[in-house]
Coordinates of C-alpha atoms (C1' of nucleotides) in Angstrom, one line a residue:
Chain A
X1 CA 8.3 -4.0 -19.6
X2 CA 7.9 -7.1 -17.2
X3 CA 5.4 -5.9 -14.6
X4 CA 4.4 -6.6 -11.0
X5 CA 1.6 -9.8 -10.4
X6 CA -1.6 -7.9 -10.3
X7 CA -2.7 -6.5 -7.0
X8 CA 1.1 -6.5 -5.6
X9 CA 3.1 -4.3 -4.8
X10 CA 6.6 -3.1 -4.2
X11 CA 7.4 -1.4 -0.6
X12 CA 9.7 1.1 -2.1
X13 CA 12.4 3.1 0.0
X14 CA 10.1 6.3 0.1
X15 CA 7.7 4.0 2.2
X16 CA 9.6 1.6 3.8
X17 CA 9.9 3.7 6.8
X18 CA 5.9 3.9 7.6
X19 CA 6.1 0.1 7.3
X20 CA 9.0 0.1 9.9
X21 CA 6.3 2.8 12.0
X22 CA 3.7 0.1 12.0
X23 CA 6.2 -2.7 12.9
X24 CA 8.0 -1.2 15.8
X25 CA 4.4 -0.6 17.5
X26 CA 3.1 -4.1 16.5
X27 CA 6.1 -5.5 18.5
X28 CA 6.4 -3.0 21.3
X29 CA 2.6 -3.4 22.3
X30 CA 2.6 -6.9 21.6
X31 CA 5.7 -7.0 24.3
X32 CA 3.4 -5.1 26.8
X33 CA 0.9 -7.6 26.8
X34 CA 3.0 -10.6 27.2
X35 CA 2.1 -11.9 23.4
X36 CA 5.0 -13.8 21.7
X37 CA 6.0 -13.7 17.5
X38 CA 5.2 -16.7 16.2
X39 CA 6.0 -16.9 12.5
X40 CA 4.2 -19.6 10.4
X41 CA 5.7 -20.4 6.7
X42 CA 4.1 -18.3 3.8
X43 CA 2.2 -21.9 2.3
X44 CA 1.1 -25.1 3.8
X45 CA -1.3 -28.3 2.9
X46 CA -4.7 -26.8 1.6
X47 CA -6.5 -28.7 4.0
X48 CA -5.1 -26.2 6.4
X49 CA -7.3 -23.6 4.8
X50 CA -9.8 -26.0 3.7
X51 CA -10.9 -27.8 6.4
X52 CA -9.8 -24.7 9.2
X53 CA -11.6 -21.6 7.4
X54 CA -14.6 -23.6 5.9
X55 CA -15.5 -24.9 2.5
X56 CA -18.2 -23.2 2.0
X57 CA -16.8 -19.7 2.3
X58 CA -15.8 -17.4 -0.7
X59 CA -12.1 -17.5 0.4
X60 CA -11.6 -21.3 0.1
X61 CA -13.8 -21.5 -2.9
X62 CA -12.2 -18.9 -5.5
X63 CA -9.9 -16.8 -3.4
X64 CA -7.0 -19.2 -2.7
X65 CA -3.6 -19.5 -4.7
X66 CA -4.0 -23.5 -5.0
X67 CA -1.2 -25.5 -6.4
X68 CA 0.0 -29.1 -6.8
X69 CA 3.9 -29.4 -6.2
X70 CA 5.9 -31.5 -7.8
X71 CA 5.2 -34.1 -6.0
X72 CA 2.0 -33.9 -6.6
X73 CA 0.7 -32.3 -3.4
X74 CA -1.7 -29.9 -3.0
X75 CA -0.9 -26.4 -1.3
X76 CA -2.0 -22.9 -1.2
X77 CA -0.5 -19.3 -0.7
X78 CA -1.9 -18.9 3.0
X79 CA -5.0 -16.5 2.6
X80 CA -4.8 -15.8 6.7
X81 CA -3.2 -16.6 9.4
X82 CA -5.3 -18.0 12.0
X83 CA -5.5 -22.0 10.3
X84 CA -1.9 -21.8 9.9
X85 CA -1.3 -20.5 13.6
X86 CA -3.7 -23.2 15.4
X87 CA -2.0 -26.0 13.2
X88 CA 1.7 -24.9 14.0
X89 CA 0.1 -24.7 17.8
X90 CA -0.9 -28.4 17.6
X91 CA 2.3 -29.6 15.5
X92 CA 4.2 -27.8 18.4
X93 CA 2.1 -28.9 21.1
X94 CA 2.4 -25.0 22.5
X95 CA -1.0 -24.8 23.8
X96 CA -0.7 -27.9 26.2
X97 CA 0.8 -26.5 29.1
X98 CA -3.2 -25.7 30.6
X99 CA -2.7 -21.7 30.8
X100 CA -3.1 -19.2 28.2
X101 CA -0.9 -19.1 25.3
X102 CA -0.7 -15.3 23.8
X103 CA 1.2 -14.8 20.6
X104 CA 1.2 -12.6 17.3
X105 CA 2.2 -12.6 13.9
X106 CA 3.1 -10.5 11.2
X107 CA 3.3 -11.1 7.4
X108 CA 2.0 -11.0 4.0
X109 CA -0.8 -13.2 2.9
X110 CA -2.6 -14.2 -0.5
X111 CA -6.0 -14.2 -1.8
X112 CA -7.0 -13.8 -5.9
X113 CA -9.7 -11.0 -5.4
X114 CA -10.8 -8.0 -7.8
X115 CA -7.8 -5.8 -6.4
X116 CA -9.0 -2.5 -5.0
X117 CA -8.5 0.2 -2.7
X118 CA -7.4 -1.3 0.4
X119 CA -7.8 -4.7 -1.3
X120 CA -4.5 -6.2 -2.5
X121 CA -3.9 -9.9 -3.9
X122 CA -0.9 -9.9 -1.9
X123 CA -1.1 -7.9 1.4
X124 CA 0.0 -8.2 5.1
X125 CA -1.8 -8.5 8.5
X126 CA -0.8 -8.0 11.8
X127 CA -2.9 -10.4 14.4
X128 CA -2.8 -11.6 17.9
X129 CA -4.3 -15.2 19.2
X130 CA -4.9 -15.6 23.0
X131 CA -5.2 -19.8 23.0
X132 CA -6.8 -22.1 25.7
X133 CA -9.6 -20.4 27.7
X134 CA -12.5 -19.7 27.1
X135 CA -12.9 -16.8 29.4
X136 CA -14.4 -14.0 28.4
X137 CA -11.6 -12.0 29.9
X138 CA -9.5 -13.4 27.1
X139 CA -11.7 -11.5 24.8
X140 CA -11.1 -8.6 26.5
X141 CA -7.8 -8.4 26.5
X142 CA -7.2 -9.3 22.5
X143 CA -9.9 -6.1 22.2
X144 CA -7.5 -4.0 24.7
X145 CA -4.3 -4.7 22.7
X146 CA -5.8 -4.3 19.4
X147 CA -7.2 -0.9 20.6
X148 CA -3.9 0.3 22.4
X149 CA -1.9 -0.6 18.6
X150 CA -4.3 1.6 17.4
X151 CA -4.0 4.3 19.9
X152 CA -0.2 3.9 19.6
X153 CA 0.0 4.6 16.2
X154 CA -2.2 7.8 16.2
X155 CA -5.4 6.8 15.1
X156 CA -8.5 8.2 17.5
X157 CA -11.0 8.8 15.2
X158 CA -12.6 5.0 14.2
X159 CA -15.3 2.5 15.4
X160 CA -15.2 -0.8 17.0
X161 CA -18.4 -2.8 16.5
X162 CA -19.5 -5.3 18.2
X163 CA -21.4 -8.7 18.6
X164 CA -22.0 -12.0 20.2
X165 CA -22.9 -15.0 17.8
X166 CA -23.3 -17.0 20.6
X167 CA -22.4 -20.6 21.3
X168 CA -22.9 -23.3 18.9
X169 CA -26.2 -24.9 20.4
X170 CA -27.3 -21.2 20.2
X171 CA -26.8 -20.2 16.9
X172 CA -27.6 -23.3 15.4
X173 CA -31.2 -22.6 16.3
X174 CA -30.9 -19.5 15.2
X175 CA -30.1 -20.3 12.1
X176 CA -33.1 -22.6 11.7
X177 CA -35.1 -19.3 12.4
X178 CA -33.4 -17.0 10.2
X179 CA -33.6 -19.3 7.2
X180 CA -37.1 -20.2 7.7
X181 CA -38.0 -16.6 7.7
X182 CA -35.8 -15.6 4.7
X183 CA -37.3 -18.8 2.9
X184 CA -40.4 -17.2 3.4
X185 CA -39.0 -13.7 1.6
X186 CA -36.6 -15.4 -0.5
X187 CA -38.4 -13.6 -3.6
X188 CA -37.8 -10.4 -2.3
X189 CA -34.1 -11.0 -1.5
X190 CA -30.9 -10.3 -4.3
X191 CA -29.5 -12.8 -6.1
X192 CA -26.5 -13.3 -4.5
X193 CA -28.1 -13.2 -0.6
X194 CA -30.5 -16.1 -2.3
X195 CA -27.8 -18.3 -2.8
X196 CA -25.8 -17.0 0.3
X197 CA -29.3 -18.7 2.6
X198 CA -28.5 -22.4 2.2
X199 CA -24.6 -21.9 2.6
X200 CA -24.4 -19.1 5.2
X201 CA -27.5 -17.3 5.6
X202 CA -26.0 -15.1 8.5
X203 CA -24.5 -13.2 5.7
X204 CA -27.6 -11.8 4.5
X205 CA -27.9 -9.9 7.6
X206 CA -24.6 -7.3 6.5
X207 CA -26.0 -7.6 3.1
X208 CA -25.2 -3.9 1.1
X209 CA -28.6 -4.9 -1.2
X210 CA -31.2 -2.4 -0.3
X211 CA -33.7 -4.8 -0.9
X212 CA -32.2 -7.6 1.6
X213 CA -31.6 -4.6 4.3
X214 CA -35.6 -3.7 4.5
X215 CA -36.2 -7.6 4.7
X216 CA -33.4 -7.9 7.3
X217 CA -35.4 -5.2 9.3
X218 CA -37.7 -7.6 10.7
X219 CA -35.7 -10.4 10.5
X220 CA -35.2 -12.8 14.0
X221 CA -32.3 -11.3 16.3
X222 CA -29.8 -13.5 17.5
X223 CA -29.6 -12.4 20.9
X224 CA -33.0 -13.9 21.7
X225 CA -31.9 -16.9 20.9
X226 CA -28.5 -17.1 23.3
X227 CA -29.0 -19.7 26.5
X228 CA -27.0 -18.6 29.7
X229 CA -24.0 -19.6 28.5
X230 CA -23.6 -17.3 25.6
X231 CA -25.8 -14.5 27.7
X232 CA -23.4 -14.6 30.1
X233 CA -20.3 -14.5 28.2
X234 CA -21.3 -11.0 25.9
X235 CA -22.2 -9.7 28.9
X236 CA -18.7 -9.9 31.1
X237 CA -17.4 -8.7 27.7
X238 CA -19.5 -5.7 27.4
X239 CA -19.2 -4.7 30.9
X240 CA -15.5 -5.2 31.5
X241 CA -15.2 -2.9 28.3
X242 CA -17.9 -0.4 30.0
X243 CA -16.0 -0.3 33.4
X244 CA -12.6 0.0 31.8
X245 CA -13.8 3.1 29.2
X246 CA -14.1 1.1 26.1
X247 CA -15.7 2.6 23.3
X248 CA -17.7 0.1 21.2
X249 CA -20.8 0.0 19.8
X250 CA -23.0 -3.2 19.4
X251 CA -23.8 -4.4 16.1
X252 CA -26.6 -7.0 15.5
X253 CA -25.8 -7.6 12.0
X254 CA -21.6 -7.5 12.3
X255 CA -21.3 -12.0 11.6
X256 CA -17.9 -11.9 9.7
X257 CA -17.6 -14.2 7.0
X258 CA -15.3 -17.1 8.5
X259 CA -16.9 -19.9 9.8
X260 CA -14.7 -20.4 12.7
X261 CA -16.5 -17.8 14.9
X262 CA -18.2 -17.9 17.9
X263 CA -19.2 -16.0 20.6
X264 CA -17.5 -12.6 20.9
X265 CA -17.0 -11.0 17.3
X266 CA -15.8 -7.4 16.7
X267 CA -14.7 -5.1 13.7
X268 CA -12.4 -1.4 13.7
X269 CA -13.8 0.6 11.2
X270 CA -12.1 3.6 9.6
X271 CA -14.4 6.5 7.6
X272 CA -10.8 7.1 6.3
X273 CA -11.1 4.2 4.0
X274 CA -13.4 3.8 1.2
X275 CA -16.0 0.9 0.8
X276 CA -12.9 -1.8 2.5
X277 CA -13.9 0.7 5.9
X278 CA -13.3 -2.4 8.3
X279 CA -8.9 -2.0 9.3
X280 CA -9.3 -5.3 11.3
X281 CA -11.5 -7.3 13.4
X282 CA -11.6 -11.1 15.4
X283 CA -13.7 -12.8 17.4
X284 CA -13.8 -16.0 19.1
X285 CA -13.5 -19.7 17.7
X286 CA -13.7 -22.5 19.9
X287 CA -13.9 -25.6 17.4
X288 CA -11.1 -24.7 15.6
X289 CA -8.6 -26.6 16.9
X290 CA -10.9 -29.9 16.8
X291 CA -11.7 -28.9 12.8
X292 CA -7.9 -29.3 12.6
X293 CA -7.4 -32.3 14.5
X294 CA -6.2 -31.2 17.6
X295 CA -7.9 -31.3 20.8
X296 CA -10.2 -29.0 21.9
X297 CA -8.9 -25.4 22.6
X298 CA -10.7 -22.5 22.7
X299 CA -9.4 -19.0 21.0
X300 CA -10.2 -15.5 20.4
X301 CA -8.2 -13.5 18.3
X302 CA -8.2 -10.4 15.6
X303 CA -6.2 -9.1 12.5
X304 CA -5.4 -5.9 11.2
X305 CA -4.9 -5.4 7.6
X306 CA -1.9 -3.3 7.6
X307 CA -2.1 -1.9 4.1
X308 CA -5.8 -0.6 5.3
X309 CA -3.7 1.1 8.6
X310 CA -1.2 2.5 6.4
X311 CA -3.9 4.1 4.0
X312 CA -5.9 5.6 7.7
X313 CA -2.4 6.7 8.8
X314 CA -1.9 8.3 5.4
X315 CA -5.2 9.9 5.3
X316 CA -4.8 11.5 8.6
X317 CA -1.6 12.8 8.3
X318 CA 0.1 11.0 10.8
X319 CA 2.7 9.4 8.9
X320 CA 6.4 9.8 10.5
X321 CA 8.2 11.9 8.9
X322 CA 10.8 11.2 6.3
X323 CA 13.9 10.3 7.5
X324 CA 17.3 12.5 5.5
X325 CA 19.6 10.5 3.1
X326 CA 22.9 11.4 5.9
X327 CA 23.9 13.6 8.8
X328 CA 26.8 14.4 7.0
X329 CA 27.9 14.9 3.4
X330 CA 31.5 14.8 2.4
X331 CA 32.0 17.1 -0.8
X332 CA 35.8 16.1 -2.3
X333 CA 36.6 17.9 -5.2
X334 CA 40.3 17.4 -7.0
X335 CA 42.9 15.3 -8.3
X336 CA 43.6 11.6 -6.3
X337 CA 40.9 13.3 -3.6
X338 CA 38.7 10.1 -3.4
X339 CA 40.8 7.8 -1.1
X340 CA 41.0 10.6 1.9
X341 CA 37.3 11.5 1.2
X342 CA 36.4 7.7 1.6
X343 CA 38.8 7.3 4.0
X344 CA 37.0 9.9 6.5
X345 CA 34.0 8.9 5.3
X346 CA 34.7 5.4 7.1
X347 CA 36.2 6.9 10.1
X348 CA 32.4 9.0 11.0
X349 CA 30.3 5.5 10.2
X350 CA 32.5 3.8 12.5
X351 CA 31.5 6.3 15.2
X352 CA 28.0 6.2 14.3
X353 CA 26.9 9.0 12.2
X354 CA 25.5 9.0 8.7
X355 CA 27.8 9.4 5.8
X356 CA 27.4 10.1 2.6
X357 CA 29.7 10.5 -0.7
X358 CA 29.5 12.1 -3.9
X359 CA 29.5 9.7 -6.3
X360 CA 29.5 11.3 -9.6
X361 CA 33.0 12.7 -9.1
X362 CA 31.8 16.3 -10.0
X363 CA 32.4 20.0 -9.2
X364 CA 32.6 21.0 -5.6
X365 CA 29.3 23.2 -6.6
X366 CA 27.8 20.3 -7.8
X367 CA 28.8 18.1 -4.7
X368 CA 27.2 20.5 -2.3
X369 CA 24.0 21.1 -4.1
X370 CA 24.3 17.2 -3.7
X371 CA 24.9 17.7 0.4
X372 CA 22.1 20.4 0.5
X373 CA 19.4 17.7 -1.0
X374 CA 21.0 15.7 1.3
X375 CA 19.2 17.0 4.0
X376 CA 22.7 16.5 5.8
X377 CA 23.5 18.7 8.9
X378 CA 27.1 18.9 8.1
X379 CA 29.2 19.0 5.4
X380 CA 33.0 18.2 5.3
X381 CA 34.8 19.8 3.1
X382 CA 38.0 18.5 1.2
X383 CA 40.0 20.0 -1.2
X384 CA 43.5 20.3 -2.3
X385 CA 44.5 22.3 0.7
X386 CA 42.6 19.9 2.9
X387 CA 44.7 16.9 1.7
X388 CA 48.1 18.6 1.8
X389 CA 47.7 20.0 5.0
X390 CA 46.0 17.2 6.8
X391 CA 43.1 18.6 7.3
X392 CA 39.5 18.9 7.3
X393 CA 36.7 21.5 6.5
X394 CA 33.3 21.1 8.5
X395 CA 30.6 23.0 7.6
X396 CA 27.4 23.6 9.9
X397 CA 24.7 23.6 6.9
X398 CA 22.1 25.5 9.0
X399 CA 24.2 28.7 9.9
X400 CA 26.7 28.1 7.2
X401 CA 29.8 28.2 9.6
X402 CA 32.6 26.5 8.9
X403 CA 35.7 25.4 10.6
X404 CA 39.0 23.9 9.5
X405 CA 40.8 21.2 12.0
X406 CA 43.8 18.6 11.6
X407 CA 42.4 15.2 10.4
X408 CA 43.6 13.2 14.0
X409 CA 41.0 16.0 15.9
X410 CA 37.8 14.9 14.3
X411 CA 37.2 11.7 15.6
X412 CA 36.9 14.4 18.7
X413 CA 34.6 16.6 16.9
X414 CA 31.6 17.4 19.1
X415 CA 29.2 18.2 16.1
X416 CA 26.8 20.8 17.3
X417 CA 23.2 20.9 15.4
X418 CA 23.3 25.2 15.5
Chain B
rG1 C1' -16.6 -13.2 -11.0
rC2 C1' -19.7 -8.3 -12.4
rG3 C1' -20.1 -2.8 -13.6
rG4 C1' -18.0 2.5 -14.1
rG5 C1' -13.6 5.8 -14.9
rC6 C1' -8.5 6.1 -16.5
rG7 C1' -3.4 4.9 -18.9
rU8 C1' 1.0 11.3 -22.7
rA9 C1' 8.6 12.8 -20.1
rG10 C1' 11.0 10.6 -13.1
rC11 C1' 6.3 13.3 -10.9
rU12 C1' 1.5 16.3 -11.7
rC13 C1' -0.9 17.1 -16.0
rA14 C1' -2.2 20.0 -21.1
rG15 C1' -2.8 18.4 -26.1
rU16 C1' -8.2 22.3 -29.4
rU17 C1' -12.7 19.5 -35.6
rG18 C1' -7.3 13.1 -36.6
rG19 C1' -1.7 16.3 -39.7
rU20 C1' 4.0 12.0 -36.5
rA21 C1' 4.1 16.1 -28.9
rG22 C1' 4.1 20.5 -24.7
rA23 C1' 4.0 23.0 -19.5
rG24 C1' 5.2 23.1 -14.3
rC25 C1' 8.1 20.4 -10.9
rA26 C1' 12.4 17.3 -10.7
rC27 C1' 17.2 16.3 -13.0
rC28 C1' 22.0 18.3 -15.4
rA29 C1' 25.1 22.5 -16.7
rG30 C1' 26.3 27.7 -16.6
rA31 C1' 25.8 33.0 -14.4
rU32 C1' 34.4 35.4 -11.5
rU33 C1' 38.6 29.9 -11.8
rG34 C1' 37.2 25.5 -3.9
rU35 C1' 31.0 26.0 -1.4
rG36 C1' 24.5 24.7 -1.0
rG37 C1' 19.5 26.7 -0.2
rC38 C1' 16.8 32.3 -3.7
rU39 C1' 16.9 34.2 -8.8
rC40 C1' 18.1 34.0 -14.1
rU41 C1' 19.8 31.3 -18.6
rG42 C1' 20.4 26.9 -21.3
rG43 C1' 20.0 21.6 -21.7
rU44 C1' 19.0 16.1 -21.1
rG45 C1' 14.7 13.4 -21.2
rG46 C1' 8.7 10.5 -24.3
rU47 C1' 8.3 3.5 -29.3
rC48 C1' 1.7 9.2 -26.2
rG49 C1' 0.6 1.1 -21.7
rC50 C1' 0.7 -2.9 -25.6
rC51 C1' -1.3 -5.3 -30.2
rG52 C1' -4.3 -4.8 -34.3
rG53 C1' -7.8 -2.0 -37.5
rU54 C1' -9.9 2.5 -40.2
rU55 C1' -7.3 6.6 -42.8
rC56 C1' -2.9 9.8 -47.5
rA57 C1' -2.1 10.7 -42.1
rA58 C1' -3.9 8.6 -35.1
rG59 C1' -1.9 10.6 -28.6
rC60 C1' -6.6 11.8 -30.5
rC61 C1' -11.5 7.2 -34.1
rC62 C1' -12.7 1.5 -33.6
rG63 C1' -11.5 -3.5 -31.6
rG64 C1' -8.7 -6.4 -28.4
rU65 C1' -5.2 -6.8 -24.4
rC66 C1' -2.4 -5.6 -19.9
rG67 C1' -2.5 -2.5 -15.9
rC68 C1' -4.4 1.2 -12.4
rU69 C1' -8.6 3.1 -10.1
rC70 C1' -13.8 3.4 -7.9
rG71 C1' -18.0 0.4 -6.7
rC72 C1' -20.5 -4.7 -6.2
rC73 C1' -19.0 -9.3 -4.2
rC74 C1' -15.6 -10.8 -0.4
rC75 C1' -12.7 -9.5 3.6
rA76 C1' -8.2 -7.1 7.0

RNA sequence: GCGGGCGUAGCUCAGUUGGUAGAGCACCAGAUUGUGGCUCUGGUGGUCGCCGGUUCAAGCCCGGUCGCUCGCCCCA
C-alpha cells in the first residue's frame, strides 16, 4: 500500500469543515483590521531562507526540504513564511509607499523534523506582517489581531508571554555578558546548551535541561542591559496592552529561535497541547529586509500554527458541528424511475437546497434508511404512482408527515423544518 | 538526529503457556409485497503493517524495515 510522506497528512471530508472554521475567521478578522492576503509560492531560492532566517539556526541547517532543479538551481520547500513575504515585498516594491503595509497569509509549509504531536513535516500557518514602522503601536496591533482570531474562534483559556530582546546595540552587549558568564559554567551546562553558547547562546535561557535552568537562575537579565531606545519601546507596548485589558505575562527567558527578532517578542501558549504548548507567536525584525537586500524596513509580525489551533479547538470541544450530507433526500424506487428522480433532483439544486440521490438503485426501505443517515430534513418520495400521476411525495423527516402535490407546484414548495 | 510505547476487520479493541482469528459499533439483507429512526434474525468483511529468521506449527518468539504515537531537540 503506497502511503502518505511521513509527517503529512490528508484533510479528509470529515475535517475539512473545521479547516473551513479556521479560514473563515483568519479572513474575516484579517478584514477588520485592514490586513490584505498576500500569497507567496510554496518554494523559492534557498538563499531566501538561508540568508533571511539565519544560518546558524536548526531550521536552515537540517530542517529544510533543499533541492537542485534541473537546472541546476538550488531551492527549498519554504519552512515559514516571513523570508518569503519580505522578499515578494521588495520584488513588488509594496512597502515603498512610506505608510504601513498590513497583510496576512495562509498556507502549508515544510520542515524535515521528528514528526509529533502538533509537529507535522508538512503543516500550515496562518500569519500577519505589519511592514514599515517601527512604532511600537505596530506591535500592538499584530498582538490585538492575533488575540481577537483567537477569541473569535473560541479559545479563552491560553497564555501570551511576553519579552523585549531589545535593539541590536542592546543585545549585542548582552550577549557578550551572557556568554561570558555561561563560559564560566559551561561545565555545568548539557551538551546540547554547550554547543548552542557560541551559535546562539540566548537559547540556553528556555533551555528544558534541569541542569542549564538552575544555571540560568542567576544568569545576567536582558532588560538591564536595554538603552532608551529599547526601554522605551517595551514599555509603550506593555502599557498600551495594560490600558486596553490585555492579558500577558512577561517572560525573561521567551527568545524564539529565529534570528530575525528584535525588540517586541511574544508566544500563545495552550495547556491543551502537549510539550508543542506554543499555538503561535512573532515579534519584531527590523534587519530583515536589509539581510534580504532590500532597504531598510522595519516589521513585526506573528504566526499561528494551525494544526496546533485545530488540536486546542479539538480539545476543548469547540469544534463546529458537522455539517448533514443533504437537506433533502429523493428515495425513487421502480421501473424507468431514475430520469424523474434526477430530474427533480436538478430542479431543488437549482433553487438552492441540498439534494441527494440514491445511488445503489435499491428498495424504497433501503433508500430511506439511506435518507434517514442522511441527516436530510425532507424526503421526496417517488414511486410508480408518483410518475404516472405527475406527482410528488414530500415527507417532513422530523414529524413524519407527508404530503403529495403535482410536480409544477414544488418549485413553490415552502419547505417547513416542523 | 536521540529515547520510550504501539501497529489484529471501515472504527474501537480482545486474542489466554506459540496450534493457521473474535467481539462491539458500522455496513448489507430480512422480520406482510411503496417508507427511516427502536428491536430481533442472518450476512459481507482481515495476506493479524511489511520482509526475513526460529519451529512440525507464529497474530503471539527473534531480527530488520515502514508507519503511528509520546518525550528530547526544534518550532507554530
Amino acid at each position: 500500500m503506497i502511503q502518505a510522506i511521513r509527517g503529512t497528512k490528508d484533510i479528509l471530508p470529515s475535517e475539512i469543515e473545521n479547516w473551513y472554521f479556521l479560514e473563515n475567521i483568519f479572513r474575516s478578522v484579517s478584514d477588520t483590521f485592514g490586513y490584505k492576503e498576500l500569497k507567496t509560492p510554496i518554494f523559492e531560492k534557498t538563499e531566501v531562507f538561508s540568508r533571511g532566517i539565519g544560518d546558524g539556526t536548526d531550521i536552515v541547517n537540517k530542517e529544510m526540504y533543499t533541492f537542485d532543479d534541473r537546472g541546476g538551481e538550488s531551492l527549498t520547500l519554504r519552512p515559514e513564511a516571513t523570508a518569503a513575504l519580505v522578499r515578494s515585498v521588495i520584488q513588488n516594491k509594496l512597502a515603498n509607499a512610506g505608510t504601513a503595509q498590513k497583510f496576512w497569509y495562509f498556507g502549508p509549509f515544510f520542515r524535515y523534523e521528528r514528526p509529533q504531536k502538533g509537529r507535522l513535516r508538512q503543516f500550515h500557518q496562518y500569519g500577519a506582517e505589519c511592514l514599515a514602522t517601527d512604532k511600537p503601536e505596530s506591535d500592538v496591533e499584530v498582538i490585538l489581531l492575533a488575540n481577537s482570531i483567537i477569541k473569535k474562534a473560541g479559545i479563552s483559556d491560553y497564555k501570551l508571554l511576553l519579552n523585549s530582546l531589545g535593539n541590536d546595540s542592546s543585545r549585542a552587549e548582552y550577549r557578550e555578558a551572557l556568554i561570558k558568564y555561561l563560559e564560566s559554567k559551561k561545565d555545568l551546562l548539557s551538551e546540547d546548551s554547550q554547543s548552542r553558547l557560541q551559535i546562539n547562546p540566548l537559547r540556553v535561557l528556555d533551555s528544558k535541561d534541569k541542569r542549564d535552568i538552575e544555571i540560568v537562575v542567576d544568569a545576567p537579565i536582558l532588560a538591564n542591559y536595554f538603552d532608551e531606545e529599547s526601554k522605551n519601546h517595551f514599555d509603550i507596548v506593555t502599557s498600551m496592552l495594560d490600558s486596553l485589558g490585555v492579558q500577558y505575562e512577561i517572560s525573561p527567558k521567551l527568545v524564539r529561535g529565529l534570528d530575525y527578532y528584535s525588540h517586541t517578542v511574544f508566544e500563545f501558549q495552550s495547556s491543551a497541547l502537549g510539550a508543542q504548548d506554543s499555538f503561535g507567536g512573532g515579534g519584531r525584525y527590523n534587519k530583515l529586509f536589509s539581510e534580504l537586500g532590500g532597504k531598510d524596513t522595519p516589521a513585526v509580525g506573528f504566526a499561528f500554527g494551525v494544526e496546533r489551533l485545530l488540536l486546542i479547538l479539538e480539545e476543548l470541544n469547540l469544534l463546529p458541528e458537522v455539517k448533514t450530507d443533504c437537506d433533502i433526500f429523493i428515495v425513487a424506487a421502480g421501473e424507468g424511475i431514475q430520469n424523474y428522480s434526477f430530474k427533480i433532483a436538478q430542479e431543488l439544486r437549482d433553487s438552492g437546497f441540498r439534494v441527494a440521490v440514491d445511488l445503489n438503485d435499491r428498495s424504497m426501505k433501503a433508500q430511506m434508511r439511506a435518507s434517514n443517515k442522511s441527516g436530510a430534513i425532507f424526503t421526496i418520495l417517488i414511486g410508480e404512482d408518483e410518475l404516472n400521476n405527475n406527482t410528488v411525495t414530500i415527507k417532513n423527516m422530523g414529524d413524519s408527515t407527508q404530503v403529495n402535490i403535482p410536480h409544477k407546484e414544488l418549485s413553490n414548495y415552502t419547505f417547513k423544518i416542523a
